[in-house]
Short mmCIF file of C-alpha atoms and ligand atoms in Angstrom, two decimals:
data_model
loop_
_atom_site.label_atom_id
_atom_site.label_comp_id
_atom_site.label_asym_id
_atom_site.label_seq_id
_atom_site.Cartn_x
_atom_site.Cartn_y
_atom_site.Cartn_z
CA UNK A 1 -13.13 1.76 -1.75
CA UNK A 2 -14.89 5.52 -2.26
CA UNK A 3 -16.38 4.76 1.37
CA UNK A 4 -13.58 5.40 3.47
CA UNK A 5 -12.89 8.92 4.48
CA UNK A 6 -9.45 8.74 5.94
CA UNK A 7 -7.83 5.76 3.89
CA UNK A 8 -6.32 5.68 0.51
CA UNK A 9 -5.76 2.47 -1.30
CA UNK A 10 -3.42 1.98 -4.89
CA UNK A 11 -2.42 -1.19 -6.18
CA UNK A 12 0.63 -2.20 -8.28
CA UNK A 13 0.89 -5.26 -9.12
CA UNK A 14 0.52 -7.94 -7.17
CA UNK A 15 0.89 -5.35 -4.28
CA UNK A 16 -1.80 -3.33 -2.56
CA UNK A 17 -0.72 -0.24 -0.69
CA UNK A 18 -2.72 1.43 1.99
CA UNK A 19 -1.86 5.38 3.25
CA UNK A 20 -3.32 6.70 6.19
CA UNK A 21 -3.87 10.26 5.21
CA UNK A 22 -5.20 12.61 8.12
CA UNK A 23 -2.08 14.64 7.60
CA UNK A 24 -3.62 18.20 9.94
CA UNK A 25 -3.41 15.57 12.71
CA UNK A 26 0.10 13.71 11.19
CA UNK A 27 -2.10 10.90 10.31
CA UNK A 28 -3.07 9.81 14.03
CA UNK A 29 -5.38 6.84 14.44
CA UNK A 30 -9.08 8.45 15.88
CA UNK A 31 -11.97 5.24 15.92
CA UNK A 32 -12.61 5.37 12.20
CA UNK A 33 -9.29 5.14 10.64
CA UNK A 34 -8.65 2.35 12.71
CA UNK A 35 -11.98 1.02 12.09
CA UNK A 36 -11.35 1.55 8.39
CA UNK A 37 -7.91 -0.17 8.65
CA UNK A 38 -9.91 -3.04 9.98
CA UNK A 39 -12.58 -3.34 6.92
CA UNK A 40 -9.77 -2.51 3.86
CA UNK A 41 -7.87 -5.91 5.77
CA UNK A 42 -10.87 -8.18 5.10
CA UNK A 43 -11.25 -6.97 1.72
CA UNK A 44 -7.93 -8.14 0.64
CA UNK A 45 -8.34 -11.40 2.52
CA UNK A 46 -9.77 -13.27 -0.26
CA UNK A 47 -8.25 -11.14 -3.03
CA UNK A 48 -6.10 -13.42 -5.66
CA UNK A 49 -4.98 -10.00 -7.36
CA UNK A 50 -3.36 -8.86 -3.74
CA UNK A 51 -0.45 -10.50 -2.42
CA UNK A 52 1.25 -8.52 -0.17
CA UNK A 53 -0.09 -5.45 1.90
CA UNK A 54 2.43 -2.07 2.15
CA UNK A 55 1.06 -0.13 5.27
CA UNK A 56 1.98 3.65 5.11
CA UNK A 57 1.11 7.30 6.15
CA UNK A 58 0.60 10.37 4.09
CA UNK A 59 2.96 13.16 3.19
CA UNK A 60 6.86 13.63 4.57
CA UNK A 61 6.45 14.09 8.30
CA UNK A 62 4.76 11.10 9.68
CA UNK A 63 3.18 7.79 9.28
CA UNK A 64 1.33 7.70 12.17
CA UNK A 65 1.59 9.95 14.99
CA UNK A 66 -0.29 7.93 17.19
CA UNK A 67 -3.60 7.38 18.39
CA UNK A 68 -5.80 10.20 18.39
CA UNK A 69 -5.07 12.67 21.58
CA UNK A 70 -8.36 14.65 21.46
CA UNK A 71 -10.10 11.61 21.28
CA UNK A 72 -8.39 9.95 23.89
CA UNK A 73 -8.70 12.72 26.53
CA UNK A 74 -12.58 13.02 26.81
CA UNK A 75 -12.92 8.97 27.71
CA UNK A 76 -14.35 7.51 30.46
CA UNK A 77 -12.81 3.93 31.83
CA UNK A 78 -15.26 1.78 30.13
CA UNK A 79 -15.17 3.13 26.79
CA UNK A 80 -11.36 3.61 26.91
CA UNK A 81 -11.26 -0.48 27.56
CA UNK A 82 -13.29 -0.80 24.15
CA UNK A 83 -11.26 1.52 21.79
CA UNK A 84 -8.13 -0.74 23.39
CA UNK A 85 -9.75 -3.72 22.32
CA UNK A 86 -10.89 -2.63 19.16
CA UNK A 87 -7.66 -1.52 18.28
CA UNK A 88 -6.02 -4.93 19.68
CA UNK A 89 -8.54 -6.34 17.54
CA UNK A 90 -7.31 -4.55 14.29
CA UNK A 91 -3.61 -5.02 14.57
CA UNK A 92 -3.62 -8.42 15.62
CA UNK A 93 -5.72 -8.96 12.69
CA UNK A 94 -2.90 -7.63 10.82
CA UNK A 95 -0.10 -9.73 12.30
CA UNK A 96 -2.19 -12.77 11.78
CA UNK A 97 -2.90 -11.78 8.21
CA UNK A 98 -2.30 -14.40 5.64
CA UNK A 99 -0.02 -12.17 3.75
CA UNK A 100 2.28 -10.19 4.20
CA UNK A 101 1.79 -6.76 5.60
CA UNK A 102 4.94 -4.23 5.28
CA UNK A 103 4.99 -0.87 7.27
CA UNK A 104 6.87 1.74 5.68
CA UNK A 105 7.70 4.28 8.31
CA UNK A 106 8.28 7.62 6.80
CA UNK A 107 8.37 10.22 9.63
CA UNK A 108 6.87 9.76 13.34
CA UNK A 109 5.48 6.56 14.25
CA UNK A 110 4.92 7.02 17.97
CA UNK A 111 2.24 5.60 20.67
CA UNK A 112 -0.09 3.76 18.36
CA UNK A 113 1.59 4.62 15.14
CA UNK A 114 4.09 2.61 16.79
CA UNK A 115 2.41 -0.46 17.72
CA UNK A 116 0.74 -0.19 14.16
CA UNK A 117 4.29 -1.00 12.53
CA UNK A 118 4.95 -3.58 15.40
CA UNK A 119 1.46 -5.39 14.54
CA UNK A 120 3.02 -5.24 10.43
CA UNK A 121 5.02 -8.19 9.45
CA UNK A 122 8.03 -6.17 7.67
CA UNK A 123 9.56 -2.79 8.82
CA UNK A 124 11.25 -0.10 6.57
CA UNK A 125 12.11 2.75 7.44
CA UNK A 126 13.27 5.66 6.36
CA UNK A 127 15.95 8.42 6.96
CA UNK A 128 13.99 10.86 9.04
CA UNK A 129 11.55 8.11 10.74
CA UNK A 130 11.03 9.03 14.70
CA UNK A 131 9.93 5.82 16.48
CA UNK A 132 8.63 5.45 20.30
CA UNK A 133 6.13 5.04 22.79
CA UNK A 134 5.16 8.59 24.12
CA UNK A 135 2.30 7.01 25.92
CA UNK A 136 3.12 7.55 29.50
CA UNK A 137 4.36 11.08 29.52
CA UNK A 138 0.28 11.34 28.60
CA UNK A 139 -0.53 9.41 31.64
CA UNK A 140 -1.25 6.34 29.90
CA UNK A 141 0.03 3.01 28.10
CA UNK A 142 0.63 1.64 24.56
CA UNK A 143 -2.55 -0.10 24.83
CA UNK A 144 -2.89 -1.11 21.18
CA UNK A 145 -0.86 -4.14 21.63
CA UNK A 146 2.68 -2.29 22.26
CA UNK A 147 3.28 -3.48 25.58
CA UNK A 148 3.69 -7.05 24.04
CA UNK A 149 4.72 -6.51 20.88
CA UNK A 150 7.56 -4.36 21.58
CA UNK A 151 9.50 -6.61 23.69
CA UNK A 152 9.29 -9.37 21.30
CA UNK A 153 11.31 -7.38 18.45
CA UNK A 154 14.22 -5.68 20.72
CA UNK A 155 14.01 -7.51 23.98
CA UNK A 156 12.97 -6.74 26.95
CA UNK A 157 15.15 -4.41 28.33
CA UNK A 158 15.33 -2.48 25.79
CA UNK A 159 11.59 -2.36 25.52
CA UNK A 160 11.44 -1.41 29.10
CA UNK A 161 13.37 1.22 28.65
CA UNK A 162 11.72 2.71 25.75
CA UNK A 163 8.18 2.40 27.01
CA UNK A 164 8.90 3.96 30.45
CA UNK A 165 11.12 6.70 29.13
CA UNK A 166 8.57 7.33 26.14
CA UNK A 167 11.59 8.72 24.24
CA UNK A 168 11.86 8.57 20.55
CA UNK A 169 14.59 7.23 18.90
CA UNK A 170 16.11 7.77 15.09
CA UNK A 171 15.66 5.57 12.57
CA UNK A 172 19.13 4.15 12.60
CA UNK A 173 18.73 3.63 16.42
CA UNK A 174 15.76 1.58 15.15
CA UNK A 175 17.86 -0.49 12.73
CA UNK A 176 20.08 -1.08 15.76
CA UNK A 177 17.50 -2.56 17.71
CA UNK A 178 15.59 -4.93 15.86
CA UNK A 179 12.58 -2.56 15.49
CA UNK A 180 13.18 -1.92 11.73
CA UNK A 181 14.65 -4.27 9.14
CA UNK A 182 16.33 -1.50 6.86
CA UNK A 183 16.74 2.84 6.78
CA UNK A 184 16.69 4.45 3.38
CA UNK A 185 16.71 7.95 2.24
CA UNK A 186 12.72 9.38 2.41
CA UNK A 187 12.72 9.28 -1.28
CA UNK A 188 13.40 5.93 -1.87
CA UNK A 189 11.02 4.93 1.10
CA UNK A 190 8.30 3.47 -1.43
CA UNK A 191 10.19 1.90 -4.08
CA UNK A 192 12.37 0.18 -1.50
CA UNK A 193 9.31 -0.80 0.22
CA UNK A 194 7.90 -2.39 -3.23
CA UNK A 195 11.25 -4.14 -3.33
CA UNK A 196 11.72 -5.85 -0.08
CA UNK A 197 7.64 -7.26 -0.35
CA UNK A 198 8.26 -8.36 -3.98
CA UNK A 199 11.27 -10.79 -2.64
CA UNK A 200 8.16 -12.18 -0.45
CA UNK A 201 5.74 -12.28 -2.85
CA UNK A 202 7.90 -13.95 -5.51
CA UNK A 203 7.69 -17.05 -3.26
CA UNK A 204 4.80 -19.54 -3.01
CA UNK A 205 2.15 -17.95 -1.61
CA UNK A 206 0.55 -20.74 0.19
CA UNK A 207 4.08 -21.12 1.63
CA UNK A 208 4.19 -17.59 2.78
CA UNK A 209 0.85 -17.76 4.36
CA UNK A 210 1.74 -21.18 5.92
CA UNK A 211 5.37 -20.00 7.29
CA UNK A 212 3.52 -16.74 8.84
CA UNK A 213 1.23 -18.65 10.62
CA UNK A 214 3.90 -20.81 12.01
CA UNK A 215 5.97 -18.06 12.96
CA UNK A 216 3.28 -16.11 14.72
CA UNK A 217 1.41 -19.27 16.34
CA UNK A 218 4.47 -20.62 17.68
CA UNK A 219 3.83 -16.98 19.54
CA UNK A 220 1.02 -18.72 21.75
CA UNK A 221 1.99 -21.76 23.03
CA UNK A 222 4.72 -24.08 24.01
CA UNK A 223 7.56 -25.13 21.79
CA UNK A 224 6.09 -28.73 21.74
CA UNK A 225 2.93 -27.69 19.99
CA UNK A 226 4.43 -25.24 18.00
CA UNK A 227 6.82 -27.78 16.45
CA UNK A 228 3.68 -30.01 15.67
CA UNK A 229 1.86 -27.21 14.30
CA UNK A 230 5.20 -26.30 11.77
CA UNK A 231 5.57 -30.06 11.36
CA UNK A 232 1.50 -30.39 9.86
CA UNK A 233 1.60 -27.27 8.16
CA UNK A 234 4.95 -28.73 6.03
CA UNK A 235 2.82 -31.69 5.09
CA UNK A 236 -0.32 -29.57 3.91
CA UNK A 237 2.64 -28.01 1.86
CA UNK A 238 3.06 -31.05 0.34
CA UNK A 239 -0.60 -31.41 -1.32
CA UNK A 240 -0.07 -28.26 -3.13
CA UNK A 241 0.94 -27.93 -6.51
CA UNK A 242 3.02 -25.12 -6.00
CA UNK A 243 5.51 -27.33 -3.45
CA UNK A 244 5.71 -29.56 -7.33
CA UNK A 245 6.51 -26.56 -9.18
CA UNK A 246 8.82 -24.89 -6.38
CA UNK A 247 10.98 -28.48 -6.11
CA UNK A 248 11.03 -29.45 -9.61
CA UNK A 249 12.16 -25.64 -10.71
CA UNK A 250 14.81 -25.97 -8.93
CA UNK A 251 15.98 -29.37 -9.77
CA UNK A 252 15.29 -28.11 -13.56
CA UNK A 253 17.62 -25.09 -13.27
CA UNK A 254 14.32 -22.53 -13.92
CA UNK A 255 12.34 -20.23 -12.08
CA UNK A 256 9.49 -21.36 -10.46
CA UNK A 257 5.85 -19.78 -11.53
CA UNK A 258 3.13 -20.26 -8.66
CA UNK A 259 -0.24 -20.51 -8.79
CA UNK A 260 -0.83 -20.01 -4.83
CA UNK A 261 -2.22 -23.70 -5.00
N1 COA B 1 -3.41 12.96 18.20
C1 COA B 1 -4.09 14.06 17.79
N2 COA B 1 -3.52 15.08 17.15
C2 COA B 1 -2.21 14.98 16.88
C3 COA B 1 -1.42 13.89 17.27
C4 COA B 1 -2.09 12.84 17.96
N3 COA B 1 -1.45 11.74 18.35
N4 COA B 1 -0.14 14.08 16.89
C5 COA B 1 -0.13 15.27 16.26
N5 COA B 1 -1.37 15.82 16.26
C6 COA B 1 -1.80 17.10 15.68
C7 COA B 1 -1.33 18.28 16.52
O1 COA B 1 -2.21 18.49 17.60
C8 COA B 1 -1.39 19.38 15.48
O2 COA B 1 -2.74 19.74 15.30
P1 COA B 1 -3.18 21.30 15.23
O3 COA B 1 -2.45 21.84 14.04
O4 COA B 1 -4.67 21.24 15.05
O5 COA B 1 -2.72 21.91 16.50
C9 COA B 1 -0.94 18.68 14.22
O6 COA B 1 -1.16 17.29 14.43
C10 COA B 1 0.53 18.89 13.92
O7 COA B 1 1.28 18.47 15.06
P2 COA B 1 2.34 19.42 15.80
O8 COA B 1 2.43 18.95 17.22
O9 COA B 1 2.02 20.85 15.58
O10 COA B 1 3.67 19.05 14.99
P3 COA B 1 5.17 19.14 15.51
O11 COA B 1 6.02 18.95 14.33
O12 COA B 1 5.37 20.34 16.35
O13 COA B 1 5.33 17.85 16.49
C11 COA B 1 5.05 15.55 17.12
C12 COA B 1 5.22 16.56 15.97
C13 COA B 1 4.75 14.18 16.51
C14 COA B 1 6.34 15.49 17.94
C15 COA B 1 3.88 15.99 18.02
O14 COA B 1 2.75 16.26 17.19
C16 COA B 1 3.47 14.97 19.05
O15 COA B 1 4.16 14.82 20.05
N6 COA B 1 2.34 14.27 18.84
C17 COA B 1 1.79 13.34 19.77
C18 COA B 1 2.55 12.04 19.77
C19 COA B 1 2.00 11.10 20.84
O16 COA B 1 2.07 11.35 22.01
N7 COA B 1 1.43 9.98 20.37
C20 COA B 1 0.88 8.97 21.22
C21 COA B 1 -0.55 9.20 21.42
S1 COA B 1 -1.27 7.98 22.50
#
C-alpha cells in the first residue's frame, strides 16, 4: 500500500486498521483521501488474513474534521453533485462491507468526518471526541450520506436538531444518543477499539457477513422482504461448515474454531 499518499494501513491480527493522516488540515477528507478510502476497501474485500476493518484519524485532535473546505469552496454545481456521489459511493461501500468496519473517533468528527463514522458499522469513541454536522453554518448540507444516516442512529428529532443547529456535541452526549456505542479515555481509544472488533471477529465470519447484510438490507425495503431475505440467508447458514462447528461447540462444552466456511 506505498501508493497512497494520505492513508496509513497496520494490521494486527486478524484486524486491519486504516488512519487517515492529513493532520495540518485535522485529517479532512479532500477527493483523494476519500478516493483512497475507496481503493484500501476493495483490497481487503477478498482478504482471508483481514477480518474486521478499524477506521481512524491521525494524532490527538481529530479523526476527521470533515470534508475538505478549500476544496469545497471553489466548486461549481455540477462538479459539487459528483464529489457527493463519489463520496456516497465510498461510505456506502463501507456500510455494505462484508465485514465489519469500526470507527474510532478520537477528536473532531464533524461534517463528513461525521457521516464517515455513521457509514462505519461500530462507533467508539473517546473522551475528548467532538461530533456534529457543521455543514450548514457553511451554507451547505451533509451530503456524504449524513442526512440519512444520521436519523437512523438517534432518531429523527434529534437528528433534526443536530443537522440544522450544526452544533457539536461531547462524546458522552454522543453515548447518550445512540451515535456512539462506548467513550473511553484517548489513551485507551485503540486498544478498546481492538477489543470491541475482536468480540465480532471471534464469531463465524460467514455469519457476521450474513447478519450485516441482513441488518443493512432490511434498510431498503419492506419488512416482508426483509424477513425473506433474513429467513434465506439463515438457510445458506446452514450449508456452511462453520454453522457444524458453531452448534456442535456448543453442545460439546468447547470453543468453537471457524474456518469462515
Ligand atoms: N477542511 C479544510 N481544512 C480544515 C478543515 C476542513 N474541514 N478543518 C480544519 N482544517 C484546517 C484549518 O483550516 C487549519 O489549517 P491552517 O493551519 O492551514 O489554517 C488546520 O486544519 C487546523 O485547524 P484550526 O481551525 O486551526 O484548528 P482549531 O483547533 O482552531 O479548530 C475545528 C478545530 C475542527 C473546530 C475547526 O478546524 C473547524 O471548525 N473545522 C471545520 C469543520 C467543518 O466545518 N467541517 C465540515 C466541512 S463540510
Amino acid at each position: 500500500m506505498s501508493h497512497l499518499k494520505h492513508l496509513r494501513v497496520e494490521s494486527d491480527g486478524d484486524l486491519a486498521v486504516v488512519t487517515v493522516d492529513r493532520q495540518d488540515k485535522l485529517n479532512a477528507l479532500n477527493a483523494e483521501v476519500v478516493r483512497e478510502l475507496g481503493l484500501v476497501l476493495e483490497g481487503f474485500r477478498e482478504d482471508d488474513q483481514v477480518r474486521g476493518v478499524i477506521l481512524t484519524g491521525a494524532g490527538e485532535k481529530a479523526f476527521v474534521a470533515g470534508a475538505d473546505i478549500g476544496e469545497l469552496a471553489g466548486m461549481d454545481p455540477l462538479t459539487s453533485v459528483e464529489v457527493s456521489r463519489q463520496g456516497q459511493d465510498v461510505f456506502m461501500a463501507i456500510e455494505r462491507f462484508p465485514k465489519p468496519v469500526l470507527a474510532a473517533v478520537g477528536g473532531y468528527a464533524l461534517g463528513g468526518g461525521c457521516e464517515l463514522a455513521l457509514a462505519c458499522h461500530l462507533r467508539l469513541a473517546s473522551d475528548n471526541a467532538r461530533l456534529g454536522l457543521p455543514e450548514v453554518g457553511l451554507g451547505l448540507l451533509p451530503g456524504f450520506g449524513g442526512t440519512v444516516r444520521l436519523a437512523r442512529l438517534v432518531g429523527l428529532g434529534r437528528a433534526v436538531e443536530l443537522t440544522l443547529t450544526g452544533e457539536m456535541i461531547t462524546a458522552d452526549q454522543a453515548l447518550e444518543s445512540g451515535l456512539v456505542s462506548g467513550v473511553v479515555p484517548r489513551a485507551q481509544l485503540m486498544p478498546k477499539a481492538k477489543e470491541l472488533l475482536r468480540k465480532v471477529t471471534k464469531n463465524g465470519p460467514v455469519a457476521v457477513r450474513l447478519a450485516l447484510e441482513s441488518i443493512y438490507r432490511a434498510l431498503d425495503g419492506s419488512t416482508n422482504e426483509a424477513l425473506d431475505h433474513e429467513s434465506t440467508l439463515f438457510g445458506l447458514l446452514a450449508s456452511t461448515a462453520d454453522m457444524k462447528e458453531g452448534t456442535e461447540a456448543f453442545l460439546e462444552k468447547r470453543k468453537p474454531e471457524f474456518k469462515g466456511c
